[in-house]
PDB file of C-alpha atoms in Angstrom:
ATOM      1  CA  HIS A  15      32.535  54.819 113.973  1.00 58.00           C
ATOM      2  CA  ILE A  16      32.063  53.919 117.654  1.00 73.00           C
ATOM      3  CA  PRO A  17      34.247  55.778 120.192  1.00 78.00           C
ATOM      4  CA  GLY A  18      36.565  53.376 121.964  1.00 80.00           C
ATOM      5  CA  ALA A  19      36.028  50.540 119.484  1.00 85.00           C
ATOM      6  CA  TRP A  20      38.910  48.310 118.440  1.00 88.00           C
ATOM      7  CA  SER A  21      39.283  46.391 115.185  1.00 87.00           C
ATOM      8  CA  ILE A  22      40.016  42.703 115.797  1.00 87.00           C
ATOM      9  CA  PRO A  23      39.835  40.805 112.474  1.00 83.00           C
ATOM     10  CA  ALA A  24      38.442  37.286 112.763  1.00 82.00           C
ATOM     11  CA  ALA A  25      41.677  35.868 111.330  1.00 84.00           C
ATOM     12  CA  ALA A  26      43.616  37.308 114.273  1.00 89.00           C
ATOM     13  CA  ASN A  27      41.963  34.693 116.486  1.00 89.00           C
ATOM     14  CA  LEU A  28      43.676  31.902 114.568  1.00 87.00           C
ATOM     15  CA  ALA A  29      47.042  30.235 115.001  1.00 87.00           C
ATOM     16  CA  PRO A  30      49.364  29.809 111.969  1.00 86.00           C
ATOM     17  CA  ASP A  31      47.960  26.329 111.319  1.00 82.00           C
ATOM     18  CA  GLY A  32      44.459  27.762 110.883  1.00 77.00           C
ATOM     19  CA  ARG A  33      43.126  26.395 114.170  1.00 83.00           C
ATOM     20  CA  PHE A  34      41.757  28.592 116.935  1.00 85.00           C
ATOM     21  CA  ALA A  35      44.576  30.247 118.878  1.00 90.00           C
ATOM     22  CA  GLY A  36      45.505  29.285 122.406  1.00 92.00           C
ATOM     23  CA  VAL A  37      44.418  31.230 125.473  1.00 93.00           C
ATOM     24  CA  ASP A  38      47.796  32.943 125.929  1.00 94.00           C
ATOM     25  CA  GLN A  39      47.816  34.283 122.363  1.00 93.00           C
ATOM     26  CA  LEU A  40      44.217  35.438 122.681  1.00 94.00           C
ATOM     27  CA  ARG A  41      44.941  37.185 125.973  1.00 94.00           C
ATOM     28  CA  ASP A  42      47.798  39.109 124.341  1.00 95.00           C
ATOM     29  CA  LEU A  43      45.442  40.068 121.505  1.00 94.00           C
ATOM     30  CA  TYR A  44      42.550  41.323 123.613  1.00 94.00           C
ATOM     31  CA  ALA A  45      44.276  42.730 126.704  1.00 94.00           C
ATOM     32  CA  PRO A  46      45.192  46.083 125.041  1.00 94.00           C
ATOM     33  CA  THR A  47      41.530  46.655 124.113  1.00 93.00           C
ATOM     34  CA  GLY A  48      40.371  46.751 127.736  1.00 92.00           C
ATOM     35  CA  ALA A  49      37.968  43.882 127.095  1.00 92.00           C
ATOM     36  CA  LEU A  50      39.520  41.883 129.941  1.00 94.00           C
ATOM     37  CA  ASP A  51      39.177  44.643 132.537  1.00 93.00           C
ATOM     38  CA  GLY A  52      35.795  43.535 133.870  1.00 91.00           C
ATOM     39  CA  GLY A  53      33.487  45.957 132.078  1.00 91.00           C
ATOM     40  CA  GLU A  54      30.696  45.222 129.625  1.00 91.00           C
ATOM     41  CA  VAL A  55      31.973  44.153 126.207  1.00 92.00           C
ATOM     42  CA  GLY A  56      30.160  44.174 122.869  1.00 90.00           C
ATOM     43  CA  VAL A  57      31.361  43.025 119.446  1.00 89.00           C
ATOM     44  CA  TYR A  58      29.995  43.708 115.984  1.00 83.00           C
ATOM     45  CA  CYS A  59      30.715  43.323 112.296  1.00 78.00           C
ATOM     46  CA  GLY A  60      28.760  43.490 109.052  1.00 70.00           C
ATOM     47  CA  ALA A  61      26.245  40.747 109.733  1.00 66.00           C
ATOM     48  CA  GLY A  62      27.519  38.846 112.783  1.00 70.00           C
ATOM     49  CA  VAL A  63      29.533  36.062 111.132  1.00 73.00           C
ATOM     50  CA  SER A  64      33.000  37.458 111.832  1.00 77.00           C
ATOM     51  CA  ALA A  65      31.967  38.848 115.208  1.00 82.00           C
ATOM     52  CA  ALA A  66      31.023  35.345 116.327  1.00 83.00           C
ATOM     53  CA  HIS A  67      34.746  34.484 116.272  1.00 85.00           C
ATOM     54  CA  ASP A  68      35.428  37.295 118.732  1.00 90.00           C
ATOM     55  CA  VAL A  69      32.585  36.169 120.994  1.00 90.00           C
ATOM     56  CA  LEU A  70      34.089  32.680 121.158  1.00 89.00           C
ATOM     57  CA  ALA A  71      37.610  34.011 121.719  1.00 91.00           C
ATOM     58  CA  LEU A  72      36.429  36.217 124.575  1.00 93.00           C
ATOM     59  CA  ALA A  73      34.465  33.319 126.064  1.00 93.00           C
ATOM     60  CA  LEU A  74      37.703  31.328 126.236  1.00 92.00           C
ATOM     61  CA  LEU A  75      39.104  34.245 128.216  1.00 94.00           C
ATOM     62  CA  GLY A  76      36.157  34.255 130.618  1.00 94.00           C
ATOM     63  CA  VAL A  77      34.404  37.271 129.081  1.00 94.00           C
ATOM     64  CA  ASP A  78      30.684  37.034 128.296  1.00 94.00           C
ATOM     65  CA  ALA A  79      30.532  39.433 125.340  1.00 92.00           C
ATOM     66  CA  ALA A  80      27.344  40.612 123.687  1.00 90.00           C
ATOM     67  CA  MET A  81      27.133  40.553 119.893  1.00 83.00           C
ATOM     68  CA  TYR A  82      25.267  43.073 117.765  1.00 77.00           C
ATOM     69  CA  PRO A  83      24.889  41.472 114.321  1.00 60.00           C
ATOM     70  CA  GLY A  84      23.176  44.190 112.321  1.00 58.00           C
ATOM     71  CA  THR A  85      25.710  46.986 111.937  1.00 55.00           C
ATOM     72  CA  ARG A  86      26.218  47.160 108.184  1.00 57.00           C
ATOM     73  CA  MET A  87      23.101  45.205 107.324  1.00 57.00           C
ATOM     74  CA  SER A  88      20.868  47.661 109.173  1.00 55.00           C
ATOM     75  CA  ARG A  89      22.208  50.463 106.976  1.00 56.00           C
ATOM     76  CA  ILE A  90      21.589  48.755 103.642  1.00 54.00           C
ATOM     77  CA  LEU A  91      18.164  47.268 104.301  1.00 51.00           C
ATOM     78  CA  SER A  92      15.332  49.456 103.071  1.00 44.00           C
ATOM     79  CA  GLY A  93      13.468  49.312 106.376  1.00 53.00           C
ATOM     80  CA  PRO A  94      14.018  48.445 110.039  1.00 58.00           C
ATOM     81  CA  PHE A  95      14.220  44.842 111.123  1.00 64.00           C
ATOM     82  CA  ASP A  96      10.904  45.115 112.969  1.00 68.00           C
ATOM     83  CA  ALA A  97       8.924  46.336 109.930  1.00 76.00           C
ATOM     84  CA  VAL A  98       5.890  44.097 109.370  1.00 81.00           C
ATOM     85  CA  ILE A  99       5.475  43.209 105.683  1.00 85.00           C
ATOM     86  CA  SER A 100       2.532  40.901 105.023  1.00 89.00           C
ATOM     87  CA  ARG A 101       3.257  38.105 102.551  1.00 90.00           C
ATOM     88  CA  ARG A 102      -0.035  36.275 102.832  1.00 89.00           C
ATOM     89  CA  GLY A 103      -1.679  35.916  99.461  1.00 89.00           C
ATOM     90  CA  THR A 104       1.595  36.443  97.576  1.00 91.00           C
ATOM     91  CA  GLY A 105       2.300  32.788  96.786  1.00 90.00           C
ATOM     92  CA  SER A 106       4.718  32.455  99.708  1.00 91.00           C
ATOM     93  CA  ASN A 107       5.316  28.804 100.615  1.00 90.00           C
ATOM     94  CA  LYS A 108       6.159  29.844 104.138  1.00 89.00           C
ATOM     95  CA  TRP A 109       2.976  31.831 104.767  1.00 92.00           C
ATOM     96  CA  SER A 110       0.502  29.678 102.832  1.00 91.00           C
ATOM     97  CA  ARG A 111       1.481  26.348 104.374  1.00 89.00           C
ATOM     98  CA  TYR A 112       0.073  26.967 107.857  1.00 88.00           C
ATOM     99  CA  ASP A 113      -3.082  28.357 109.449  1.00 89.00           C
ATOM    100  CA  GLU A 114      -3.126  32.066 110.252  1.00 87.00           C
ATOM    101  CA  ASP A 115      -2.584  31.441 113.979  1.00 88.00           C
ATOM    102  CA  VAL A 116       0.856  29.920 113.223  1.00 87.00           C
ATOM    103  CA  LEU A 117       3.917  32.175 113.066  1.00 84.00           C
ATOM    104  CA  PRO A 118       6.484  30.396 110.843  1.00 86.00           C
ATOM    105  CA  LEU A 119      10.084  31.240 111.792  1.00 78.00           C
ATOM    106  CA  TRP A 120      12.080  29.833 108.907  1.00 77.00           C
ATOM    107  CA  VAL A 121      15.858  30.107 108.740  1.00 66.00           C
ATOM    108  CA  ALA A 122      16.177  30.454 104.964  1.00 69.00           C
ATOM    109  CA  ASP A 123      13.143  32.688 104.322  1.00 78.00           C
ATOM    110  CA  MET A 124      13.074  35.787 106.510  1.00 77.00           C
ATOM    111  CA  ASP A 125      10.710  38.678 105.889  1.00 83.00           C
ATOM    112  CA  PHE A 126      13.202  41.534 105.491  1.00 80.00           C
ATOM    113  CA  ALA A 127      12.806  43.915 102.582  1.00 81.00           C
ATOM    114  CA  VAL A 128      15.683  44.039 100.105  1.00 82.00           C
ATOM    115  CA  PRO A 129      17.604  47.316  99.694  1.00 82.00           C
ATOM    116  CA  GLU A 130      15.886  49.797  97.388  1.00 86.00           C
ATOM    117  CA  CYS A 131      18.758  49.573  94.874  1.00 90.00           C
ATOM    118  CA  VAL A 132      18.110  45.822  94.506  1.00 91.00           C
ATOM    119  CA  ALA A 133      14.368  46.303  94.028  1.00 91.00           C
ATOM    120  CA  GLN A 134      15.045  48.968  91.400  1.00 94.00           C
ATOM    121  CA  ALA A 135      17.549  46.798  89.515  1.00 92.00           C
ATOM    122  CA  VAL A 136      15.101  43.873  89.398  1.00 94.00           C
ATOM    123  CA  ALA A 137      12.309  46.163  88.177  1.00 96.00           C
ATOM    124  CA  GLU A 138      14.521  47.607  85.447  1.00 95.00           C
ATOM    125  CA  ARG A 139      15.539  44.146  84.262  1.00 92.00           C
ATOM    126  CA  ALA A 140      11.919  42.934  84.289  1.00 95.00           C
ATOM    127  CA  ALA A 141      10.837  45.960  82.231  1.00 96.00           C
ATOM    128  CA  HIS A 142      12.986  44.713  79.340  1.00 93.00           C
ATOM    129  CA  LYS A 143      10.399  41.929  78.809  1.00 93.00           C
ATOM    130  CA  VAL A 144      12.868  39.550  77.136  1.00 93.00           C
ATOM    131  CA  TYR A 145      14.645  37.332  79.658  1.00 91.00           C
ATOM    132  CA  GLY A 146      16.241  34.219  78.166  1.00 91.00           C
ATOM    133  CA  TYR A 147      19.411  32.750  79.633  1.00 90.00           C
ATOM    134  CA  ALA A 148      21.568  35.168  81.598  1.00 86.00           C
ATOM    135  CA  ALA A 149      25.356  35.271  81.901  1.00 89.00           C
ATOM    136  CA  PRO A 150      27.437  37.050  84.573  1.00 91.00           C
ATOM    137  CA  PRO A 151      28.823  40.377  83.333  1.00 91.00           C
ATOM    138  CA  PRO A 152      32.584  40.253  82.607  1.00 87.00           C
ATOM    139  CA  GLU A 153      33.457  42.702  85.378  1.00 94.00           C
ATOM    140  CA  LEU A 154      31.634  40.755  88.124  1.00 95.00           C
ATOM    141  CA  ARG A 155      34.604  38.525  88.945  1.00 95.00           C
ATOM    142  CA  SER A 156      36.964  41.471  89.468  1.00 95.00           C
ATOM    143  CA  VAL A 157      34.351  43.227  91.631  1.00 95.00           C
ATOM    144  CA  LEU A 158      33.987  40.120  93.802  1.00 95.00           C
ATOM    145  CA  VAL A 159      37.755  39.727  94.150  1.00 95.00           C
ATOM    146  CA  GLU A 160      38.128  43.359  95.265  1.00 94.00           C
ATOM    147  CA  ASP A 161      35.194  43.125  97.678  1.00 93.00           C
ATOM    148  CA  LEU A 162      36.406  39.916  99.325  1.00 92.00           C
ATOM    149  CA  ALA A 163      39.857  41.422  99.829  1.00 92.00           C
ATOM    150  CA  ALA A 164      38.529  44.711 101.214  1.00 90.00           C
ATOM    151  CA  ARG A 165      35.902  43.245 103.537  1.00 87.00           C
ATOM    152  CA  PHE A 166      37.470  40.001 104.711  1.00 87.00           C
ATOM    153  CA  ASP A 167      41.171  40.130 103.728  1.00 88.00           C
ATOM    154  CA  TRP A 168      40.397  37.049 101.618  1.00 91.00           C
ATOM    155  CA  HIS A 169      42.452  36.996  98.425  1.00 93.00           C
ATOM    156  CA  VAL A 170      41.141  34.793  95.607  1.00 93.00           C
ATOM    157  CA  PHE A 171      41.898  34.501  91.906  1.00 94.00           C
ATOM    158  CA  GLU A 172      39.243  35.475  89.386  1.00 94.00           C
ATOM    159  CA  GLU A 173      39.546  32.118  87.646  1.00 93.00           C
ATOM    160  CA  ALA A 174      38.721  30.360  90.940  1.00 92.00           C
ATOM    161  CA  ILE A 175      35.220  31.869  91.008  1.00 93.00           C
ATOM    162  CA  VAL A 176      32.521  29.593  89.604  1.00 91.00           C
ATOM    163  CA  PHE A 177      28.949  30.856  89.303  1.00 93.00           C
ATOM    164  CA  LEU A 178      26.254  28.379  90.314  1.00 91.00           C
ATOM    165  CA  PRO A 179      22.441  28.582  90.246  1.00 88.00           C
ATOM    166  CA  GLY A 180      22.142  28.355  94.026  1.00 87.00           C
ATOM    167  CA  VAL A 181      23.655  27.387  97.378  1.00 87.00           C
ATOM    168  CA  GLU A 182      22.229  23.866  97.360  1.00 88.00           C
ATOM    169  CA  PRO A 183      23.898  22.786  94.081  1.00 91.00           C
ATOM    170  CA  GLY A 184      27.159  24.273  95.350  1.00 91.00           C
ATOM    171  CA  ILE A 185      27.015  22.296  98.595  1.00 90.00           C
ATOM    172  CA  SER A 186      26.208  19.089  96.710  1.00 91.00           C
ATOM    173  CA  MET A 187      29.076  19.637  94.273  1.00 91.00           C
ATOM    174  CA  ALA A 188      31.518  20.314  97.133  1.00 91.00           C
ATOM    175  CA  LEU A 189      30.454  17.151  98.940  1.00 91.00           C
ATOM    176  CA  ALA A 190      30.898  15.100  95.780  1.00 90.00           C
ATOM    177  CA  ALA A 191      34.296  16.650  95.064  1.00 91.00           C
ATOM    178  CA  PHE A 192      35.910  16.342  98.487  1.00 91.00           C
ATOM    179  CA  LEU A 193      34.248  13.397 100.231  1.00 90.00           C
ATOM    180  CA  LYS A 194      33.961   9.681  99.669  1.00 88.00           C
ATOM    181  CA  ALA A 195      31.380   7.226 100.948  1.00 85.00           C
ATOM    182  CA  GLY A 196      31.582   6.860 104.714  1.00 87.00           C
ATOM    183  CA  ASP A 197      33.226  10.228 105.421  1.00 90.00           C
ATOM    184  CA  GLY A 198      31.756  12.387 108.178  1.00 89.00           C
ATOM    185  CA  VAL A 199      30.284  15.855 107.763  1.00 89.00           C
ATOM    186  CA  ALA A 200      30.023  18.488 110.528  1.00 88.00           C
ATOM    187  CA  GLN A 201      26.925  20.670 110.225  1.00 86.00           C
ATOM    188  CA  HIS A 202      25.906  23.790 112.112  1.00 81.00           C
ATOM    189  CA  THR A 203      22.247  24.059 113.047  1.00 77.00           C
ATOM    190  CA  PRO A 204      19.737  25.522 112.610  1.00 72.00           C
ATOM    191  CA  ALA A 205      20.193  25.149 108.871  1.00 76.00           C
ATOM    192  CA  HIS A 206      18.143  24.883 105.688  1.00 77.00           C
ATOM    193  CA  ARG A 207      16.656  21.369 105.493  1.00 79.00           C
ATOM    194  CA  PRO A 208      18.048  20.534 102.024  1.00 84.00           C
ATOM    195  CA  LEU A 209      21.548  21.341 103.309  1.00 84.00           C
ATOM    196  CA  LEU A 210      21.093  18.951 106.233  1.00 85.00           C
ATOM    197  CA  ARG A 211      19.936  16.225 103.856  1.00 87.00           C
ATOM    198  CA  ALA A 212      22.637  16.819 101.219  1.00 88.00           C
ATOM    199  CA  PRO A 213      25.316  14.484 102.707  1.00 86.00           C
ATOM    200  CA  GLY A 214      22.910  11.548 102.430  1.00 78.00           C
ATOM    201  CA  PHE A 215      22.577  11.779  98.654  1.00 63.00           C
TER     202      PHE A 215
END
């Protein structure tokens, strides 16, 4: 939707062995886009994760690219990123822990409003008044498979999808499944504190 924009999938930055490609391969990839011609360069994607690959690739080529992370996210959020939504007095751990002159900037708890469709779905479910134990709807796996393929060219089998109650249990289960005592773990920071502590348990 941006005149002059090129589509460079994150996977294109990788060599066949899955490692980051060499400079020569990256130069061949980006030269046709004009990104190496000395002008200002910007990259974007849905939320900034995939675009970070392009920023790194361009840095290896000597290009200091700017990244705009909010393209798709800015369209689905119900309000702008700079909307001030007070959470004091709502039982928020983040906002009740400190004095009012402290501005907590947590990684895992940001004060963005959810999309209106999410708020409406939660309200409709709550209106039922009987909650109990929930189970994923049968069609959810096929929807996830289609979405991963369309958005990220990532092809997974439905039977490979396992639903978990949260990110933290998933990280702990992965560590237990693939590592043994004494193995090293690379972590990207800043990160949620329980994730940083998980390898020690």
